[in-house]
CSV table of C-alpha atoms in Angstrom, one decimal:
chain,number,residue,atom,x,y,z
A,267,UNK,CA,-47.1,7.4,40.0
A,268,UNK,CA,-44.5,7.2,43.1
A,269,UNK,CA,-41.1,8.0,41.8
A,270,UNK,CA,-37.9,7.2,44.4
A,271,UNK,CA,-34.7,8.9,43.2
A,272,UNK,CA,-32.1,7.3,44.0
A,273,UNK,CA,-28.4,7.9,44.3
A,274,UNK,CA,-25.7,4.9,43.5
A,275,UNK,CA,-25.5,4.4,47.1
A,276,UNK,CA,-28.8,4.2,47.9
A,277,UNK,CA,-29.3,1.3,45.0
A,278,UNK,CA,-26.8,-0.9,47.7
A,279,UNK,CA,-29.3,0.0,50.5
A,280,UNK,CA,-32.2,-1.4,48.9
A,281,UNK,CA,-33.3,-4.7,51.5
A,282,UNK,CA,-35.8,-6.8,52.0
A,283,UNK,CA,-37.5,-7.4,55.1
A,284,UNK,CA,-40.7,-9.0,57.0
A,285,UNK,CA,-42.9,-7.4,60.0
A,286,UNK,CA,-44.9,-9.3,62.2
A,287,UNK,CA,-47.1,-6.3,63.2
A,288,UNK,CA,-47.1,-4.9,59.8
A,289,UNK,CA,-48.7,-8.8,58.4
A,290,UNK,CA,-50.7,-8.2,60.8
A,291,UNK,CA,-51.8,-4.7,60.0
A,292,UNK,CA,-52.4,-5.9,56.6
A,293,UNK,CA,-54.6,-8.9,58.1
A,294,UNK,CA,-57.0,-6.6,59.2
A,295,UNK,CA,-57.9,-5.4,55.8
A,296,UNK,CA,-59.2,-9.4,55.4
A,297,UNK,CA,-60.7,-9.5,58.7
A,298,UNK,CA,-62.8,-6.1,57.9
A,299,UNK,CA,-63.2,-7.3,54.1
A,300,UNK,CA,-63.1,-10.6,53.6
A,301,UNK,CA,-64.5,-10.8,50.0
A,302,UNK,CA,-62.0,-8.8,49.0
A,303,UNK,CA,-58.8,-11.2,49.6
A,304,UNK,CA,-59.9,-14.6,48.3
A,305,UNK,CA,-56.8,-16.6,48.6
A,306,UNK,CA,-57.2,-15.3,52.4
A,307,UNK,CA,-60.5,-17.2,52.4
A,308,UNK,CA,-58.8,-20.5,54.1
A,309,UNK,CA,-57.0,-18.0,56.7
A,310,UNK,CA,-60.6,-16.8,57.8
A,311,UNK,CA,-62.1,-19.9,57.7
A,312,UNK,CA,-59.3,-21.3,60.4
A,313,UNK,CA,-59.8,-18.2,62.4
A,314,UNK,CA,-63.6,-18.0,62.1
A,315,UNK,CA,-64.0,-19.8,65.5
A,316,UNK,CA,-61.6,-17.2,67.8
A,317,UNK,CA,-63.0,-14.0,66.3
A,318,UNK,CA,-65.7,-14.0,69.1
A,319,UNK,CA,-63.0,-14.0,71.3
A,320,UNK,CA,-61.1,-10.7,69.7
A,321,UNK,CA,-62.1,-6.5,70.5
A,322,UNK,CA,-63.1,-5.9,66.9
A,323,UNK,CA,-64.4,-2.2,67.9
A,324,UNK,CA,-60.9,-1.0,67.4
A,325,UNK,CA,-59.6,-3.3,64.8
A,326,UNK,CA,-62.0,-2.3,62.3
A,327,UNK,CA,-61.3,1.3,63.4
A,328,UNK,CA,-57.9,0.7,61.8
A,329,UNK,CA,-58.8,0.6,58.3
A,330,UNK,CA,-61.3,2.7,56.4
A,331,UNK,CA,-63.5,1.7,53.6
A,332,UNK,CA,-61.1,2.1,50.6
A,333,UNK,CA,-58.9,-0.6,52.6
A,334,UNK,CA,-56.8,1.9,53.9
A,335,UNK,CA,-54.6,0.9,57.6
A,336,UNK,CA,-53.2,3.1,59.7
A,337,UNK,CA,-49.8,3.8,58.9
A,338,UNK,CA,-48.5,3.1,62.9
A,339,UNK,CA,-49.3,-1.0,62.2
A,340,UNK,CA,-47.5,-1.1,59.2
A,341,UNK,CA,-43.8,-0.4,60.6
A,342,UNK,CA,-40.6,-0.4,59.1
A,343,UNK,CA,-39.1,-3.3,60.4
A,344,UNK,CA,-35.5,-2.0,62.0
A,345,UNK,CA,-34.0,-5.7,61.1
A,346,UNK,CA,-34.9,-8.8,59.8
A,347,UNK,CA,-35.0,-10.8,62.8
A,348,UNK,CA,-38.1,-8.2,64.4
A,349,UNK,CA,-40.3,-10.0,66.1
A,350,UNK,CA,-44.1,-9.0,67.1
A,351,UNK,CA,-43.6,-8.5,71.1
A,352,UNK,CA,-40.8,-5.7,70.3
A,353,UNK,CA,-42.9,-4.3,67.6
A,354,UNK,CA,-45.7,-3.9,69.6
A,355,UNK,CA,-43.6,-2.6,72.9
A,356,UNK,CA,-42.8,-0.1,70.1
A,357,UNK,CA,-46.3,1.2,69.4
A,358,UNK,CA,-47.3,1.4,72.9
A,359,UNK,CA,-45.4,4.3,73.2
A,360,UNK,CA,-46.7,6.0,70.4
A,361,UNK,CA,-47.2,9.5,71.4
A,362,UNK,CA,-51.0,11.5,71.0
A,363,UNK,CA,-50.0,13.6,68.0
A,364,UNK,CA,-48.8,10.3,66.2
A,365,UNK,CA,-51.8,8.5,66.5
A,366,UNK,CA,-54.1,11.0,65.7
A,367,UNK,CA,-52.1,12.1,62.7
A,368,UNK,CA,-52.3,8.2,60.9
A,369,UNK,CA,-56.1,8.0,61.8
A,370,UNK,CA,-57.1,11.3,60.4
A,371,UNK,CA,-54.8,10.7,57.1
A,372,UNK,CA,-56.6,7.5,57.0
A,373,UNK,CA,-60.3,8.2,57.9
A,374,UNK,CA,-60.7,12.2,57.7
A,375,UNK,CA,-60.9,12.2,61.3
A,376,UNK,CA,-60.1,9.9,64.8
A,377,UNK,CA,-63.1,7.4,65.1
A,378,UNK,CA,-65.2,6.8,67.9
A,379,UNK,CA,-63.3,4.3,69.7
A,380,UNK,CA,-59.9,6.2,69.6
A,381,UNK,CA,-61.3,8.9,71.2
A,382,UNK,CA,-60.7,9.7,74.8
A,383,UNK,CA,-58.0,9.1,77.0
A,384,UNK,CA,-54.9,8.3,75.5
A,385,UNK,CA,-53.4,6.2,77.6
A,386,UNK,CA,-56.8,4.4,78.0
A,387,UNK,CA,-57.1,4.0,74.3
A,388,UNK,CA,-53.5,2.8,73.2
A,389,UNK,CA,-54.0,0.2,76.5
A,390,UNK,CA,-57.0,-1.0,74.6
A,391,UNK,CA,-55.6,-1.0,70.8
A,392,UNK,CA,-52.1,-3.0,72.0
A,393,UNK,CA,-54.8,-5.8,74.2
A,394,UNK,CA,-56.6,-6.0,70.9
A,395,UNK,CA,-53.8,-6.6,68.7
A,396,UNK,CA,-51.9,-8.8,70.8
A,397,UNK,CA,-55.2,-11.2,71.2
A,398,UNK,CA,-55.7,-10.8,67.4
A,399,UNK,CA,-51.7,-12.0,66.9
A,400,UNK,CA,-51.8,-14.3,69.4
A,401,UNK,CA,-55.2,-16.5,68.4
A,402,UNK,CA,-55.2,-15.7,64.4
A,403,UNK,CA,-51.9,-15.0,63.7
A,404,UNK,CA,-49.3,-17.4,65.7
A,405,UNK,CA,-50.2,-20.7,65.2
A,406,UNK,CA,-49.6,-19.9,61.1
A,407,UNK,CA,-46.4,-17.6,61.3
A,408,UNK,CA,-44.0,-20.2,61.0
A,409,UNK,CA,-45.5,-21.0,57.7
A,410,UNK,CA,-46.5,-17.3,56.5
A,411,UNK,CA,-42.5,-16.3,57.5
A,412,UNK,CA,-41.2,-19.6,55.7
A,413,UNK,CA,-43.3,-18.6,52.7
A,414,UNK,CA,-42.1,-14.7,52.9
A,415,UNK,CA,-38.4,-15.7,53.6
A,416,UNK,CA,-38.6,-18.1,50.4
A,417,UNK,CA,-39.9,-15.3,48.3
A,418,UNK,CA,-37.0,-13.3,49.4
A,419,UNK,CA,-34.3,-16.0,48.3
A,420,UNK,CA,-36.0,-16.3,45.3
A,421,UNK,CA,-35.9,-12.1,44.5
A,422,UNK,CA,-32.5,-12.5,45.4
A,423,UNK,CA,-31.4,-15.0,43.0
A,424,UNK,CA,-33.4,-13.1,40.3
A,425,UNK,CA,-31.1,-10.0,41.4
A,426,UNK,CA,-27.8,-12.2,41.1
A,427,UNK,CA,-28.8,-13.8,37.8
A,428,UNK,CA,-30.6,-11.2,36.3
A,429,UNK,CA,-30.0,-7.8,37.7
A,430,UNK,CA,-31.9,-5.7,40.5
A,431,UNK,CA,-34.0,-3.6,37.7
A,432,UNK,CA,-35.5,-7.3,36.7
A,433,UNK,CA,-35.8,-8.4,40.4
A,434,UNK,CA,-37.8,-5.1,41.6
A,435,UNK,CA,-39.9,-5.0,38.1
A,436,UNK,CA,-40.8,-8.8,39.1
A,437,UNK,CA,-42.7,-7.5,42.3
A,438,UNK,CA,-45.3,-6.6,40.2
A,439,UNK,CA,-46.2,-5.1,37.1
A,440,UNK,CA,-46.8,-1.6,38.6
A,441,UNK,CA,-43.1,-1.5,39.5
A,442,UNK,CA,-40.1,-0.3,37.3
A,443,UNK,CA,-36.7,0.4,38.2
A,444,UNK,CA,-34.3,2.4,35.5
A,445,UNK,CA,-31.1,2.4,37.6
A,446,UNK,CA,-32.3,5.3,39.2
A,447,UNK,CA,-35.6,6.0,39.3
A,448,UNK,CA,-37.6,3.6,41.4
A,449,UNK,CA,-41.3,4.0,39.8
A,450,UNK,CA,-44.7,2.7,41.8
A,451,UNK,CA,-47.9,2.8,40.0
A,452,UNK,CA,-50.6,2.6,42.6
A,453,UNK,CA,-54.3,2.2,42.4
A,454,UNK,CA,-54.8,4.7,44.6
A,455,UNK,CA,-53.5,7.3,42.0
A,456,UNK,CA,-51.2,8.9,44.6
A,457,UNK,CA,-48.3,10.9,42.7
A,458,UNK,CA,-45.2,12.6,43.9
A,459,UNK,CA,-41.6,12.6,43.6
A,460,UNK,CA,-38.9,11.5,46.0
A,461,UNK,CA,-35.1,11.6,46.7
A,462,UNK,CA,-34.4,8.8,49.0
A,463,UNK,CA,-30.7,10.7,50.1
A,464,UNK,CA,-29.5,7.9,52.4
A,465,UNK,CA,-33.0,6.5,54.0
A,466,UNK,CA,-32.8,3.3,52.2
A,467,UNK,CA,-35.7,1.3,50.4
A,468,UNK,CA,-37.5,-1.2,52.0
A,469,UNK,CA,-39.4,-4.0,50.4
A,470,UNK,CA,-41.6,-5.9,52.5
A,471,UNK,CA,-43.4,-9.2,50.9
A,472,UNK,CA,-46.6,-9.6,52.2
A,473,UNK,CA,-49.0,-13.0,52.6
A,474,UNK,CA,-52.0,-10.0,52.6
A,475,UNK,CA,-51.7,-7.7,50.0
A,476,UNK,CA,-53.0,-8.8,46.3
A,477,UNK,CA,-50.9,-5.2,44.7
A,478,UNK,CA,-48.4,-2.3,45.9
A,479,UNK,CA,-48.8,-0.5,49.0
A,480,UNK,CA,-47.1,1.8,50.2
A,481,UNK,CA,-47.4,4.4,53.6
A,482,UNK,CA,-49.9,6.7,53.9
A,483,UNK,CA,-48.0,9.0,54.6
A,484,UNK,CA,-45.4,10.0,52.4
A,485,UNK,CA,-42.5,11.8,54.5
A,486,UNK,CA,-42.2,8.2,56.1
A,487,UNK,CA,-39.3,6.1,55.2
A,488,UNK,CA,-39.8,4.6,52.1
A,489,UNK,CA,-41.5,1.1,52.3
A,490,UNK,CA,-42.9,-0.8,49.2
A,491,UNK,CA,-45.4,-4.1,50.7
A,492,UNK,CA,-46.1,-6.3,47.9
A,493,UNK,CA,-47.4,-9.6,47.3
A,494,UNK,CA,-45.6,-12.8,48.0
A,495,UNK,CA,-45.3,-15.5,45.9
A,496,UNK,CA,-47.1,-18.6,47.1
A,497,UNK,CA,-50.1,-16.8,49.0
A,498,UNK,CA,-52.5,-19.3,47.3
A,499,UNK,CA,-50.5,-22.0,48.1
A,500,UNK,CA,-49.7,-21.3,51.6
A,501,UNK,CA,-53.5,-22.7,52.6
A,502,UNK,CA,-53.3,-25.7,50.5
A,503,UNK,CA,-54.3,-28.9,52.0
A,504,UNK,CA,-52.8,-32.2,51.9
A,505,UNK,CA,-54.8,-35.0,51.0
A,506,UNK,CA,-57.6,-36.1,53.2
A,507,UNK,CA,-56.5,-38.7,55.6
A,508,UNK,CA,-58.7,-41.5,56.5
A,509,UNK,CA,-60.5,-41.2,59.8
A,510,UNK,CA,-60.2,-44.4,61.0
A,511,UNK,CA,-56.5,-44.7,60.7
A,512,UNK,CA,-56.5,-41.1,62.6
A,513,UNK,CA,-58.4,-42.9,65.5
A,514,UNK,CA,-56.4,-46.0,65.2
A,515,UNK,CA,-53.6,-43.7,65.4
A,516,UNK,CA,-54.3,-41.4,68.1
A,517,UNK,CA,-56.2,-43.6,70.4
A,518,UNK,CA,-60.2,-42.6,70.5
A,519,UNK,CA,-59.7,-40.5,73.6
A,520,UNK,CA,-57.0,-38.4,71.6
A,521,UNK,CA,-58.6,-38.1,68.8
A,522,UNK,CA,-61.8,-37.6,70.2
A,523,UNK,CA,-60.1,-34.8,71.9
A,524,UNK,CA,-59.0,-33.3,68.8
A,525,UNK,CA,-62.1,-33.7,66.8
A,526,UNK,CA,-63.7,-31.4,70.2
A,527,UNK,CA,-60.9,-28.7,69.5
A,528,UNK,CA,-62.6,-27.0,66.2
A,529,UNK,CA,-63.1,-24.4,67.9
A,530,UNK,CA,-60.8,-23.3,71.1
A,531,UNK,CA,-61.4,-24.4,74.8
A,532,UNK,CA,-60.2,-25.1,78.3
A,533,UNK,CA,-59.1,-27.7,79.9
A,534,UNK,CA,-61.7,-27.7,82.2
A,535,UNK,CA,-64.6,-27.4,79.4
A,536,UNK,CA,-63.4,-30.2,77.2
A,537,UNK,CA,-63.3,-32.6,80.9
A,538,UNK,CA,-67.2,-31.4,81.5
A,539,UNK,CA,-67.9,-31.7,77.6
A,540,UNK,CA,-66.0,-35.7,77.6
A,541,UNK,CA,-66.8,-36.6,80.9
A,542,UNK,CA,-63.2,-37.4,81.6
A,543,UNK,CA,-61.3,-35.8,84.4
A,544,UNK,CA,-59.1,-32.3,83.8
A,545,UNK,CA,-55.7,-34.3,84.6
A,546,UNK,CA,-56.6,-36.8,82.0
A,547,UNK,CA,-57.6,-33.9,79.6
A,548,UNK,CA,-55.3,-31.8,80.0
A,549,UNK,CA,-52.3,-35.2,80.0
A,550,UNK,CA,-53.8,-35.7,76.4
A,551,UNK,CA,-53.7,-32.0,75.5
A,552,UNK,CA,-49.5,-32.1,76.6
A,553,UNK,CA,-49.3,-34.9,74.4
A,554,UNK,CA,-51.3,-33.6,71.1
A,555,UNK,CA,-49.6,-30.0,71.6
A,556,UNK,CA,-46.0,-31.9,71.9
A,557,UNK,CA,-46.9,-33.5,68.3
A,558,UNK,CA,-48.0,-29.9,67.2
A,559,UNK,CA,-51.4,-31.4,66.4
A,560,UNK,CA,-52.6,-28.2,69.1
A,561,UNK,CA,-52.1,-24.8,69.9
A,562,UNK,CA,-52.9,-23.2,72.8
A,563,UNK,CA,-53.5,-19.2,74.0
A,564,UNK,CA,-54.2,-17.2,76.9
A,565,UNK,CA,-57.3,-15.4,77.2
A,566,UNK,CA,-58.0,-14.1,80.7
A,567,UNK,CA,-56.8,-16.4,83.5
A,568,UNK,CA,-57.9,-19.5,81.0
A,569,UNK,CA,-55.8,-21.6,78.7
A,570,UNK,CA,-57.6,-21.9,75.5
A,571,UNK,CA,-56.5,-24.9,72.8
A,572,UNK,CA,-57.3,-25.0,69.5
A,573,UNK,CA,-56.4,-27.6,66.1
A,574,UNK,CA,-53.2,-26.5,64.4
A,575,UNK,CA,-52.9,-26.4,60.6
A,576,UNK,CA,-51.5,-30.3,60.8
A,577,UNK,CA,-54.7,-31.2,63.6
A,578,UNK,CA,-56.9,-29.4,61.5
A,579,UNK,CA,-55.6,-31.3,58.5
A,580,UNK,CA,-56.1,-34.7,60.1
A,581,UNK,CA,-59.5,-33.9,61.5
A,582,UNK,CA,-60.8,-32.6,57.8
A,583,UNK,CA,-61.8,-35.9,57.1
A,584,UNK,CA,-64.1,-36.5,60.1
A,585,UNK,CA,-67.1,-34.1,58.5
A,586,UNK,CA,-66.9,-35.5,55.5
């Protein structure tokens, strides 16, 4: 067990908070083990398509085989209005005793790929999660922060009504909070005892953890990820539409066009793949991307486009 001793006035600086970099730190877990995080199933499904497209090499070497990420993914968010390019800005200037300090208290060493240059490597890490945010991670982050912000309202109102003990005890069942001790059973085992004096608590919900995590390493501030509420419910889908009324809808070139996008591609691939010229492609791919039917991501000097959750939602039907 993880005890936090706190003082009255570290109680009032308790807060919530949501990383971009750290969701996506905890993403690779699923990406690397995928049978492990089954209401994460839909989320790999959608991204299935892209993962050719990412440098898994140093990805995986993130997270060793108990599940374990590096601690420099999972930041403490300095407010709650941190967004990915600032957090990632931030780890490029991680220094060489940093990173090989959060590899070796994750794997027992620095693997393969980390090896080398250091400039070189961190080049390499920040291009590979960048890609990974950019093609698996922001066409859903309006929903995953909608469904991490509600869960926050929601421990909030449980504090008001009920108390903060109640509130932190409803993260999960490994948590308790006596008014003073702040107590986190992992499964891990880890034990140790801790007087916050002034550093604050952080609670971060998260849309990939299924328990409490916590750093790595333990002289870091203290951050508790935990689940959010909803996870299962953030990949529901709505009810099949018909595909005729999509193509009625749409037009047939449009939807056509969409029904080409499960997987993502240029401009000038879907004019070859259609026969249709790249103006009148990419005039149909403005118009499905203004409707948010369509996302689109740089790879390279290319544009790539690719179904959104709502495209992929009217498309589900097609297959069927």
């Amino acid at each position: 067990m993880i005890r936090y001793v706190l003082e009255p006035s570290d109680v009032t600086a308790i807060r919530f908070g949501i990383s971009p970099l750290g969701e996506l730190g905890m993403g690779l877990r699923a990406l690397r083990f995928p049978e492990a995080y089954p209401l994460q199933r839909p989320w790999m499904d959608r991204i299935a398509p892209v993962l050719p497209l990412l440098d898994l090499a140093p990805l995986h070497a993130l997270v060793d085989d108990r599940r374990w990420v590096a601690d420099f993914v999972n930041p403490r968010p300095a407010s709650p209005l941190t967004v990915i390019d600032d957090e990632l800005a931030a780890l490029a200037l991680i220094t060489p005793e940093r990173l090989r300090a959060d590899l070796e208290r994750v794997h027992g060493t620095v693997p393969d790929v980390f090896r080398g240059d250091h400039a070189t490597v961190v080049h390499r890490m920040i291009d590979a999660l960048t890609a990974m945010w950019r093609l698996c991670f922001a066409p859903s982050w309006a929903r995953m922060r909608a469904v991490m912000e509600a869960d926050i309202l929601y421990r909030g109102r449980v504090a008001a009504g009920a108390g903060l003990g109640t509130a932190l005890g409803g993260l999960s069942p490994r948590v308790t909070f006596d008014g003073r001790h702040l107590d986190v059973r992992l499964a891990s085992g880890m034990t140790g005892s801790r007087q916050i004096r002034g550093e604050g608590v952080t609670l971060l919900p998260s849309m990939f953890v299924n328990r409490i995590c916590i750093p790595a390493d333990d002289t870091l501030p203290p951050t508790i990820i935990y689940p959010a509420r909803g996870q299962g419910a953030m990949w529901s889908a709505a009810t099949t539409p018909d595909a005729g009324a999509v193509r009625d809808l749409l037009g047939p070139a449009r939807a056509a066009l969409l029904a080409a996008l499960g997987e993502p591609a240029s401009s000038t691939e879907l004019a070859l793949r259609l026969h249709v010229t790249t103006s009148a492609v990419n005039q149909h791919l403005r118009l499905l991307a203004r409707a948010g039917l369509l996302n689109s991501a740089r790879y390279g000097r290319s544009v790539l486009y690719y179904r959104s959750d709502l495209g992929e939602s009217l498309t589900s039907s097609s297959s069927s």
